[in-house]
């Protein structure tokens, strides 16, 4: 649980972000302070083709309380162009916390306390908003209210768009404000190609169409993107808080959400009031969330979503979908380290259907198009995930046979040669790369500029390749000769004699003998993070020493050493500037997992007792990550951070492999 007291008094705290997912690729998100700072902040963001086809339907609300005495107390705030926050401060905001879901507490008027909650129902594109009058501090106000002399009315205006979640919305005559009202449900369909928005409430709806113009999104401005948006409000909901909880349930009715029948299609006896439905969803959600062992396990579940009839892993929120590389890396912590073997099996088997020429897809396009096969390492990470899963002894003989069959197909495809010049070379190592294509995890590209091409034989790809050969060798001995050749070549060719650590790439641009000696974190995989270390402990000590001295930060490993002329210490500015810094010094939290594993190996080889090294690792590596859970993406770990102190979190605030590796570190350390 994250609790923030008086978030409006701290800019940093108020900008921390919360996340509620629907298990289908859709979600709701915002900030602790209530201001929407991203185009992705919304109350109803649905996946029309789970987990893709995401659209923003209800961006937010304008909410306030009116008293019979004429007082008006805002519960929401927005920033407008050019940079005007209204109201300047949500003065009554006392606290915010994420347990059991985003909850704000306000003190208004002469001491009234109002609680506002948001939660998303799992398995449906449905967001529940609820407000309640909790208590009153001043006895005279209480007396007047009991006597009927004081009334508090909650007013809520939904702010709608109906757009792709990457886009922005602007005032236009095509927006359809028409409201279709059936009992306690109001339906709108802003555009004919977008889902219907259904708003069920226990309040009174008044149709008052209007535009709220020129919202300003500061996070988009900082990212060098368009940041001005107009939203439509079709009407106003009014609630008498003296009558009990005020409830507003927002639902998306899409082809993929056919189970949410239109209100007029329901038989009268099947109609459930908004208040009763909210209580039912509340009870179901509390039971579901209580089923997880702890805070991190519950957060981990938010990345596991539906894809067709199966499951997949979202790489991160708010702008990623499911990526092959990220899925297999994240799975090791999110699912396998957490004992969720059945879900891991389902996902692995699902991905076996996508194999092509020995490769698995790197990603699935948002528009549902053909999978994209442009990663040299995604298939190799699949092999590692299969190994970890099979180690659990959960697999049936049929599942084991199928997964081993696909691993063999991957290794054979890579050995023989496949797309993008990927093939086992004469030295047994894996070459890869063609100009203009980014194949490794360092995959930033702007236009035709591949920032870190790494064509040739990247070090972590060799570590993965040798691991894949060793894993396949466990059931198919004919890989023994190639594994021996690759392992021998790695030991002979990758050691940098000047440092004792490893080169980042050899045979650069397929030129024999040409090396890239940049100090990057990729070498850590040769000794940590994978099932098999591919270097001896002497070399491991040199690698860990170099990485620790030049790349380690409290939030992860830098992607390039600060002494390098190409180093960029801050991830900020335009798209070109940010992508140019993405793997040129930016910190990646997920890399802390393999580093800790390598560090423990070196400690053990040096004779340090396991109990001492484990205790030191918990204090040194876990403490900063635990503190980070209360900072950027609440209860989650960010995608990246600045290489330069104070290592400001950047990128996606909720990242699957970052959280997954934290869970894997916990398991390594027995936490």
JSON list of N, CA, C and O in Angstrom, two decimals, residues 66-73 109-110 112 138 140-145 149-152:
[
{"chain": "A", "resi": 66, "resn": "UNK", "atom": "N", "xyz": [-21.64, 21.14, -3.58]},
{"chain": "A", "resi": 66, "resn": "UNK", "atom": "CA", "xyz": [-22.34, 22.39, -3.30]},
{"chain": "A", "resi": 66, "resn": "UNK", "atom": "C", "xyz": [-23.11, 22.23, -2.00]},
{"chain": "A", "resi": 66, "resn": "UNK", "atom": "O", "xyz": [-23.76, 21.20, -1.78]},
{"chain": "A", "resi": 67, "resn": "UNK", "atom": "N", "xyz": [-23.02, 23.23, -1.15]},
{"chain": "A", "resi": 67, "resn": "UNK", "atom": "CA", "xyz": [-23.78, 23.19, 0.11]},
{"chain": "A", "resi": 67, "resn": "UNK", "atom": "C", "xyz": [-24.98, 24.12, 0.00]},
{"chain": "A", "resi": 67, "resn": "UNK", "atom": "O", "xyz": [-25.01, 25.03, -0.83]},
{"chain": "A", "resi": 68, "resn": "UNK", "atom": "N", "xyz": [-25.96, 23.87, 0.86]},
{"chain": "A", "resi": 68, "resn": "UNK", "atom": "CA", "xyz": [-27.16, 24.71, 0.85]},
{"chain": "A", "resi": 68, "resn": "UNK", "atom": "C", "xyz": [-26.82, 26.14, 1.21]},
{"chain": "A", "resi": 68, "resn": "UNK", "atom": "O", "xyz": [-27.57, 27.07, 0.89]},
{"chain": "A", "resi": 69, "resn": "UNK", "atom": "N", "xyz": [-25.71, 26.36, 1.88]},
{"chain": "A", "resi": 69, "resn": "UNK", "atom": "CA", "xyz": [-25.30, 27.70, 2.27]},
{"chain": "A", "resi": 69, "resn": "UNK", "atom": "C", "xyz": [-24.64, 28.46, 1.12]},
{"chain": "A", "resi": 69, "resn": "UNK", "atom": "O", "xyz": [-24.25, 29.62, 1.26]},
{"chain": "A", "resi": 70, "resn": "UNK", "atom": "N", "xyz": [-24.46, 27.76, 0.00]},
{"chain": "A", "resi": 70, "resn": "UNK", "atom": "CA", "xyz": [-23.85, 28.43, -1.15]},
{"chain": "A", "resi": 70, "resn": "UNK", "atom": "C", "xyz": [-22.38, 28.15, -1.35]},
{"chain": "A", "resi": 70, "resn": "UNK", "atom": "O", "xyz": [-21.74, 28.69, -2.25]},
{"chain": "A", "resi": 71, "resn": "UNK", "atom": "N", "xyz": [-21.82, 27.31, -0.49]},
{"chain": "A", "resi": 71, "resn": "UNK", "atom": "CA", "xyz": [-20.41, 26.96, -0.65]},
{"chain": "A", "resi": 71, "resn": "UNK", "atom": "C", "xyz": [-20.19, 26.01, -1.80]},
{"chain": "A", "resi": 71, "resn": "UNK", "atom": "O", "xyz": [-21.06, 25.19, -2.15]},
{"chain": "A", "resi": 72, "resn": "UNK", "atom": "N", "xyz": [-19.03, 26.10, -2.43]},
{"chain": "A", "resi": 72, "resn": "UNK", "atom": "CA", "xyz": [-18.65, 25.20, -3.52]},
{"chain": "A", "resi": 72, "resn": "UNK", "atom": "C", "xyz": [-17.25, 24.68, -3.22]},
{"chain": "A", "resi": 72, "resn": "UNK", "atom": "O", "xyz": [-16.31, 25.46, -3.04]},
{"chain": "A", "resi": 73, "resn": "UNK", "atom": "N", "xyz": [-17.12, 23.36, -3.19]},
{"chain": "A", "resi": 73, "resn": "UNK", "atom": "CA", "xyz": [-15.86, 22.73, -2.79]},
{"chain": "A", "resi": 73, "resn": "UNK", "atom": "C", "xyz": [-15.39, 21.78, -3.89]},
{"chain": "A", "resi": 73, "resn": "UNK", "atom": "O", "xyz": [-16.01, 20.74, -4.12]},
{"chain": "A", "resi": 109, "resn": "UNK", "atom": "N", "xyz": [-15.76, 22.46, 3.78]},
{"chain": "A", "resi": 109, "resn": "UNK", "atom": "CA", "xyz": [-16.65, 23.27, 4.60]},
{"chain": "A", "resi": 109, "resn": "UNK", "atom": "C", "xyz": [-16.17, 23.39, 6.03]},
{"chain": "A", "resi": 109, "resn": "UNK", "atom": "O", "xyz": [-15.00, 23.66, 6.30]},
{"chain": "A", "resi": 110, "resn": "UNK", "atom": "N", "xyz": [-17.08, 23.16, 6.98]},
{"chain": "A", "resi": 110, "resn": "UNK", "atom": "CA", "xyz": [-16.78, 23.30, 8.40]},
{"chain": "A", "resi": 110, "resn": "UNK", "atom": "C", "xyz": [-16.36, 21.98, 9.03]},
{"chain": "A", "resi": 110, "resn": "UNK", "atom": "O", "xyz": [-16.61, 21.74, 10.21]},
{"chain": "A", "resi": 112, "resn": "UNK", "atom": "N", "xyz": [-16.58, 18.66, 7.22]},
{"chain": "A", "resi": 112, "resn": "UNK", "atom": "CA", "xyz": [-17.06, 17.43, 6.61]},
{"chain": "A", "resi": 112, "resn": "UNK", "atom": "C", "xyz": [-15.89, 16.67, 5.99]},
{"chain": "A", "resi": 112, "resn": "UNK", "atom": "O", "xyz": [-14.99, 17.24, 5.39]},
{"chain": "A", "resi": 138, "resn": "UNK", "atom": "N", "xyz": [-17.38, 19.42, 13.15]},
{"chain": "A", "resi": 138, "resn": "UNK", "atom": "CA", "xyz": [-17.98, 20.50, 13.94]},
{"chain": "A", "resi": 138, "resn": "UNK", "atom": "C", "xyz": [-19.39, 20.10, 14.39]},
{"chain": "A", "resi": 138, "resn": "UNK", "atom": "O", "xyz": [-20.25, 19.80, 13.58]},
{"chain": "A", "resi": 140, "resn": "UNK", "atom": "N", "xyz": [-21.81, 21.83, 15.54]},
{"chain": "A", "resi": 140, "resn": "UNK", "atom": "CA", "xyz": [-22.91, 22.69, 15.12]},
{"chain": "A", "resi": 140, "resn": "UNK", "atom": "C", "xyz": [-23.34, 22.36, 13.70]},
{"chain": "A", "resi": 140, "resn": "UNK", "atom": "O", "xyz": [-24.53, 22.38, 13.39]},
{"chain": "A", "resi": 141, "resn": "UNK", "atom": "N", "xyz": [-22.38, 22.00, 12.84]},
{"chain": "A", "resi": 141, "resn": "UNK", "atom": "CA", "xyz": [-22.75, 21.61, 11.48]},
{"chain": "A", "resi": 141, "resn": "UNK", "atom": "C", "xyz": [-23.53, 20.31, 11.51]},
{"chain": "A", "resi": 141, "resn": "UNK", "atom": "O", "xyz": [-24.52, 20.14, 10.82]},
{"chain": "A", "resi": 142, "resn": "UNK", "atom": "N", "xyz": [-23.09, 19.38, 12.36]},
{"chain": "A", "resi": 142, "resn": "UNK", "atom": "CA", "xyz": [-23.79, 18.11, 12.48]},
{"chain": "A", "resi": 142, "resn": "UNK", "atom": "C", "xyz": [-25.23, 18.35, 12.92]},
{"chain": "A", "resi": 142, "resn": "UNK", "atom": "O", "xyz": [-26.17, 17.74, 12.40]},
{"chain": "A", "resi": 143, "resn": "UNK", "atom": "N", "xyz": [-25.43, 19.23, 13.90]},
{"chain": "A", "resi": 143, "resn": "UNK", "atom": "CA", "xyz": [-26.77, 19.52, 14.41]},
{"chain": "A", "resi": 143, "resn": "UNK", "atom": "C", "xyz": [-27.64, 20.08, 13.30]},
{"chain": "A", "resi": 143, "resn": "UNK", "atom": "O", "xyz": [-28.79, 19.67, 13.13]},
{"chain": "A", "resi": 144, "resn": "UNK", "atom": "N", "xyz": [-27.09, 21.02, 12.50]},
{"chain": "A", "resi": 144, "resn": "UNK", "atom": "CA", "xyz": [-27.88, 21.62, 11.44]},
{"chain": "A", "resi": 144, "resn": "UNK", "atom": "C", "xyz": [-28.24, 20.60, 10.38]},
{"chain": "A", "resi": 144, "resn": "UNK", "atom": "O", "xyz": [-29.35, 20.58, 9.85]},
{"chain": "A", "resi": 145, "resn": "UNK", "atom": "N", "xyz": [-27.30, 19.68, 10.07]},
{"chain": "A", "resi": 145, "resn": "UNK", "atom": "CA", "xyz": [-27.56, 18.69, 9.05]},
{"chain": "A", "resi": 145, "resn": "UNK", "atom": "C", "xyz": [-28.65, 17.73, 9.51]},
{"chain": "A", "resi": 145, "resn": "UNK", "atom": "O", "xyz": [-29.56, 17.40, 8.76]},
{"chain": "A", "resi": 149, "resn": "UNK", "atom": "N", "xyz": [-31.19, 21.39, 7.87]},
{"chain": "A", "resi": 149, "resn": "UNK", "atom": "CA", "xyz": [-30.91, 22.75, 7.44]},
{"chain": "A", "resi": 149, "resn": "UNK", "atom": "C", "xyz": [-29.71, 22.84, 6.51]},
{"chain": "A", "resi": 149, "resn": "UNK", "atom": "O", "xyz": [-29.47, 23.88, 5.92]},
{"chain": "A", "resi": 150, "resn": "UNK", "atom": "N", "xyz": [-28.93, 21.76, 6.42]},
{"chain": "A", "resi": 150, "resn": "UNK", "atom": "CA", "xyz": [-27.75, 21.78, 5.57]},
{"chain": "A", "resi": 150, "resn": "UNK", "atom": "C", "xyz": [-27.81, 20.59, 4.63]},
{"chain": "A", "resi": 150, "resn": "UNK", "atom": "O", "xyz": [-28.09, 19.48, 5.05]},
{"chain": "A", "resi": 151, "resn": "UNK", "atom": "N", "xyz": [-27.57, 20.82, 3.37]},
{"chain": "A", "resi": 151, "resn": "UNK", "atom": "CA", "xyz": [-27.54, 19.74, 2.39]},
{"chain": "A", "resi": 151, "resn": "UNK", "atom": "C", "xyz": [-26.27, 19.87, 1.57]},
{"chain": "A", "resi": 151, "resn": "UNK", "atom": "O", "xyz": [-25.81, 20.97, 1.26]},
{"chain": "A", "resi": 152, "resn": "UNK", "atom": "N", "xyz": [-25.67, 18.71, 1.26]},
{"chain": "A", "resi": 152, "resn": "UNK", "atom": "CA", "xyz": [-24.48, 18.67, 0.43]},
{"chain": "A", "resi": 152, "resn": "UNK", "atom": "C", "xyz": [-24.79, 17.89, -0.83]},
{"chain": "A", "resi": 152, "resn": "UNK", "atom": "O", "xyz": [-25.19, 16.72, -0.77]}
]
